[in-house]
JSON list of C-alpha atoms in Angstrom, two decimals:
[
{"chain": "A", "resi": 1, "resn": "MET", "atom": "CA", "xyz": [0.59, -6.82, -4.88]},
{"chain": "A", "resi": 2, "resn": "ILE", "atom": "CA", "xyz": [4.38, -6.84, -4.95]},
{"chain": "A", "resi": 3, "resn": "GLU", "atom": "CA", "xyz": [5.98, -4.53, -7.44]},
{"chain": "A", "resi": 4, "resn": "LEU", "atom": "CA", "xyz": [7.97, -7.02, -9.50]},
{"chain": "A", "resi": 5, "resn": "LYS", "atom": "CA", "xyz": [10.83, -4.68, -10.38]},
{"chain": "A", "resi": 6, "resn": "GLU", "atom": "CA", "xyz": [11.19, -3.63, -6.73]},
{"chain": "A", "resi": 7, "resn": "ALA", "atom": "CA", "xyz": [11.20, -7.24, -5.53]},
{"chain": "A", "resi": 8, "resn": "ILE", "atom": "CA", "xyz": [13.74, -8.40, -8.12]},
{"chain": "A", "resi": 9, "resn": "THR", "atom": "CA", "xyz": [15.96, -5.40, -7.36]},
{"chain": "A", "resi": 10, "resn": "ALA", "atom": "CA", "xyz": [15.77, -6.18, -3.63]},
{"chain": "A", "resi": 11, "resn": "LEU", "atom": "CA", "xyz": [16.85, -9.78, -4.31]},
{"chain": "A", "resi": 12, "resn": "VAL", "atom": "CA", "xyz": [19.77, -8.68, -6.47]},
{"chain": "A", "resi": 13, "resn": "ASP", "atom": "CA", "xyz": [20.83, -5.95, -4.02]},
{"chain": "A", "resi": 14, "resn": "LYS", "atom": "CA", "xyz": [21.02, -8.53, -1.19]},
{"chain": "A", "resi": 15, "resn": "ASP", "atom": "CA", "xyz": [23.02, -10.97, -3.37]},
{"chain": "A", "resi": 16, "resn": "VAL", "atom": "CA", "xyz": [20.32, -13.65, -3.20]},
{"chain": "A", "resi": 17, "resn": "GLU", "atom": "CA", "xyz": [21.16, -16.67, -5.35]},
{"chain": "A", "resi": 18, "resn": "PHE", "atom": "CA", "xyz": [17.97, -17.28, -7.34]},
{"chain": "A", "resi": 19, "resn": "VAL", "atom": "CA", "xyz": [16.55, -18.12, -10.74]},
{"chain": "A", "resi": 20, "resn": "LEU", "atom": "CA", "xyz": [13.34, -16.61, -12.07]},
{"chain": "A", "resi": 21, "resn": "ILE", "atom": "CA", "xyz": [10.81, -19.15, -13.30]},
{"chain": "A", "resi": 22, "resn": "GLY", "atom": "CA", "xyz": [7.17, -19.01, -14.30]},
{"chain": "A", "resi": 23, "resn": "GLY", "atom": "CA", "xyz": [5.30, -16.16, -15.92]},
{"chain": "A", "resi": 24, "resn": "VAL", "atom": "CA", "xyz": [7.76, -13.38, -15.06]},
{"chain": "A", "resi": 25, "resn": "ALA", "atom": "CA", "xyz": [10.61, -15.34, -16.64]},
{"chain": "A", "resi": 26, "resn": "VAL", "atom": "CA", "xyz": [8.49, -15.88, -19.76]},
{"chain": "A", "resi": 27, "resn": "ARG", "atom": "CA", "xyz": [7.54, -12.19, -19.82]},
{"chain": "A", "resi": 28, "resn": "LEU", "atom": "CA", "xyz": [11.20, -11.16, -19.61]},
{"chain": "A", "resi": 29, "resn": "GLN", "atom": "CA", "xyz": [11.82, -13.26, -22.71]},
{"chain": "A", "resi": 30, "resn": "SER", "atom": "CA", "xyz": [9.47, -10.98, -24.68]},
{"chain": "A", "resi": 31, "resn": "SER", "atom": "CA", "xyz": [6.31, -13.01, -24.29]},
{"chain": "A", "resi": 32, "resn": "ALA", "atom": "CA", "xyz": [2.92, -11.28, -24.25]},
{"chain": "A", "resi": 33, "resn": "TYR", "atom": "CA", "xyz": [1.91, -13.52, -21.34]},
{"chain": "A", "resi": 34, "resn": "VAL", "atom": "CA", "xyz": [0.99, -11.31, -18.38]},
{"chain": "A", "resi": 35, "resn": "THR", "atom": "CA", "xyz": [1.44, -12.36, -14.77]},
{"chain": "A", "resi": 36, "resn": "GLU", "atom": "CA", "xyz": [1.75, -10.45, -11.53]},
{"chain": "A", "resi": 37, "resn": "ASP", "atom": "CA", "xyz": [3.28, -13.16, -9.38]},
{"chain": "A", "resi": 38, "resn": "LEU", "atom": "CA", "xyz": [6.97, -13.76, -8.84]},
{"chain": "A", "resi": 39, "resn": "ASP", "atom": "CA", "xyz": [8.08, -17.39, -9.05]},
{"chain": "A", "resi": 40, "resn": "LEU", "atom": "CA", "xyz": [11.65, -18.24, -8.22]},
{"chain": "A", "resi": 41, "resn": "CYS", "atom": "CA", "xyz": [13.95, -21.01, -7.11]},
{"chain": "A", "resi": 42, "resn": "TYR", "atom": "CA", "xyz": [16.62, -20.07, -4.59]},
{"chain": "A", "resi": 43, "resn": "ALA", "atom": "CA", "xyz": [19.70, -21.66, -3.09]},
{"chain": "A", "resi": 44, "resn": "ARG", "atom": "CA", "xyz": [18.86, -23.18, 0.28]},
{"chain": "A", "resi": 45, "resn": "ASN", "atom": "CA", "xyz": [22.17, -22.63, 2.06]},
{"chain": "A", "resi": 46, "resn": "HIS", "atom": "CA", "xyz": [21.98, -20.71, 5.35]},
{"chain": "A", "resi": 47, "resn": "ALA", "atom": "CA", "xyz": [23.65, -17.52, 4.07]},
{"chain": "A", "resi": 48, "resn": "ASN", "atom": "CA", "xyz": [21.32, -17.32, 1.09]},
{"chain": "A", "resi": 49, "resn": "LEU", "atom": "CA", "xyz": [18.24, -17.86, 3.24]},
{"chain": "A", "resi": 50, "resn": "ILE", "atom": "CA", "xyz": [19.32, -14.94, 5.43]},
{"chain": "A", "resi": 51, "resn": "ASN", "atom": "CA", "xyz": [19.83, -12.77, 2.32]},
{"chain": "A", "resi": 52, "resn": "LEU", "atom": "CA", "xyz": [16.42, -13.82, 0.97]},
{"chain": "A", "resi": 53, "resn": "VAL", "atom": "CA", "xyz": [14.69, -12.87, 4.22]},
{"chain": "A", "resi": 54, "resn": "GLN", "atom": "CA", "xyz": [16.46, -9.51, 4.31]},
{"chain": "A", "resi": 55, "resn": "ALA", "atom": "CA", "xyz": [15.51, -8.82, 0.70]},
{"chain": "A", "resi": 56, "resn": "LEU", "atom": "CA", "xyz": [11.81, -9.65, 1.08]},
{"chain": "A", "resi": 57, "resn": "GLN", "atom": "CA", "xyz": [11.22, -8.48, 4.67]},
{"chain": "A", "resi": 58, "resn": "ARG", "atom": "CA", "xyz": [10.03, -5.03, 3.55]},
{"chain": "A", "resi": 59, "resn": "PHE", "atom": "CA", "xyz": [7.12, -6.68, 1.75]},
{"chain": "A", "resi": 60, "resn": "SER", "atom": "CA", "xyz": [5.83, -8.32, 4.97]},
{"chain": "A", "resi": 61, "resn": "PRO", "atom": "CA", "xyz": [5.48, -11.70, 3.28]},
{"chain": "A", "resi": 62, "resn": "ARG", "atom": "CA", "xyz": [3.44, -14.53, 4.76]},
{"chain": "A", "resi": 63, "resn": "PRO", "atom": "CA", "xyz": [2.45, -17.93, 3.39]},
{"chain": "A", "resi": 64, "resn": "ARG", "atom": "CA", "xyz": [-1.03, -18.04, 1.88]},
{"chain": "A", "resi": 65, "resn": "ASP", "atom": "CA", "xyz": [-1.85, -21.13, 3.92]},
{"chain": "A", "resi": 66, "resn": "VAL", "atom": "CA", "xyz": [-1.39, -19.35, 7.28]},
{"chain": "A", "resi": 67, "resn": "PRO", "atom": "CA", "xyz": [-4.66, -17.77, 8.50]},
{"chain": "A", "resi": 68, "resn": "LYS", "atom": "CA", "xyz": [-4.50, -13.97, 8.61]},
{"chain": "A", "resi": 69, "resn": "ASP", "atom": "CA", "xyz": [-5.33, -13.87, 12.32]},
{"chain": "A", "resi": 70, "resn": "LEU", "atom": "CA", "xyz": [-2.31, -16.02, 13.27]},
{"chain": "A", "resi": 71, "resn": "PRO", "atom": "CA", "xyz": [1.07, -14.35, 13.76]},
{"chain": "A", "resi": 72, "resn": "PHE", "atom": "CA", "xyz": [3.81, -15.34, 11.35]},
{"chain": "A", "resi": 73, "resn": "ILE", "atom": "CA", "xyz": [7.52, -14.53, 11.45]},
{"chain": "A", "resi": 74, "resn": "PHE", "atom": "CA", "xyz": [9.26, -14.61, 8.08]},
{"chain": "A", "resi": 75, "resn": "ASP", "atom": "CA", "xyz": [12.77, -15.82, 8.88]},
{"chain": "A", "resi": 76, "resn": "GLU", "atom": "CA", "xyz": [15.46, -18.17, 7.62]},
{"chain": "A", "resi": 77, "resn": "LYS", "atom": "CA", "xyz": [14.48, -20.88, 10.14]},
{"chain": "A", "resi": 78, "resn": "HIS", "atom": "CA", "xyz": [10.98, -21.05, 8.70]},
{"chain": "A", "resi": 79, "resn": "LEU", "atom": "CA", "xyz": [12.28, -21.02, 5.11]},
{"chain": "A", "resi": 80, "resn": "ALA", "atom": "CA", "xyz": [14.67, -23.87, 5.89]},
{"chain": "A", "resi": 81, "resn": "LYS", "atom": "CA", "xyz": [11.78, -26.09, 7.04]},
{"chain": "A", "resi": 82, "resn": "ARG", "atom": "CA", "xyz": [9.76, -25.83, 3.83]},
{"chain": "A", "resi": 83, "resn": "TYR", "atom": "CA", "xyz": [10.58, -26.36, 0.18]},
{"chain": "A", "resi": 84, "resn": "GLN", "atom": "CA", "xyz": [7.68, -24.51, -1.40]},
{"chain": "A", "resi": 85, "resn": "PHE", "atom": "CA", "xyz": [6.03, -21.25, -0.46]},
{"chain": "A", "resi": 86, "resn": "TYR", "atom": "CA", "xyz": [3.13, -19.30, -1.83]},
{"chain": "A", "resi": 87, "resn": "ILE", "atom": "CA", "xyz": [3.85, -15.96, -0.26]},
{"chain": "A", "resi": 88, "resn": "GLU", "atom": "CA", "xyz": [1.49, -13.02, -0.25]},
{"chain": "A", "resi": 89, "resn": "HIS", "atom": "CA", "xyz": [2.47, -9.41, 0.00]},
{"chain": "A", "resi": 90, "resn": "ASN", "atom": "CA", "xyz": [0.95, -8.27, 3.27]},
{"chain": "A", "resi": 91, "resn": "ASN", "atom": "CA", "xyz": [1.07, -4.46, 2.86]},
{"chain": "A", "resi": 92, "resn": "ARG", "atom": "CA", "xyz": [-2.23, -3.83, 1.12]}
]
């Protein structure tokens, strides 16, 4: 499980252009709704994709739809090819 504060801090520290959406955004607005996933929309320009990769690399992210036994490289080229990701934290 990704520590939400650590992940958000990493995104901000790397100057990632993003907007929080979903349960975390609702929770930050003082809702009692509890969620442990981080949903966000991010700018898709090349520089921002590089910043996003650098920010999240420490979490060893990988798409949920990629079998665990297949190698996966989290990089800006892969992010640029897809518009939606369900990424798991891989350091468990």
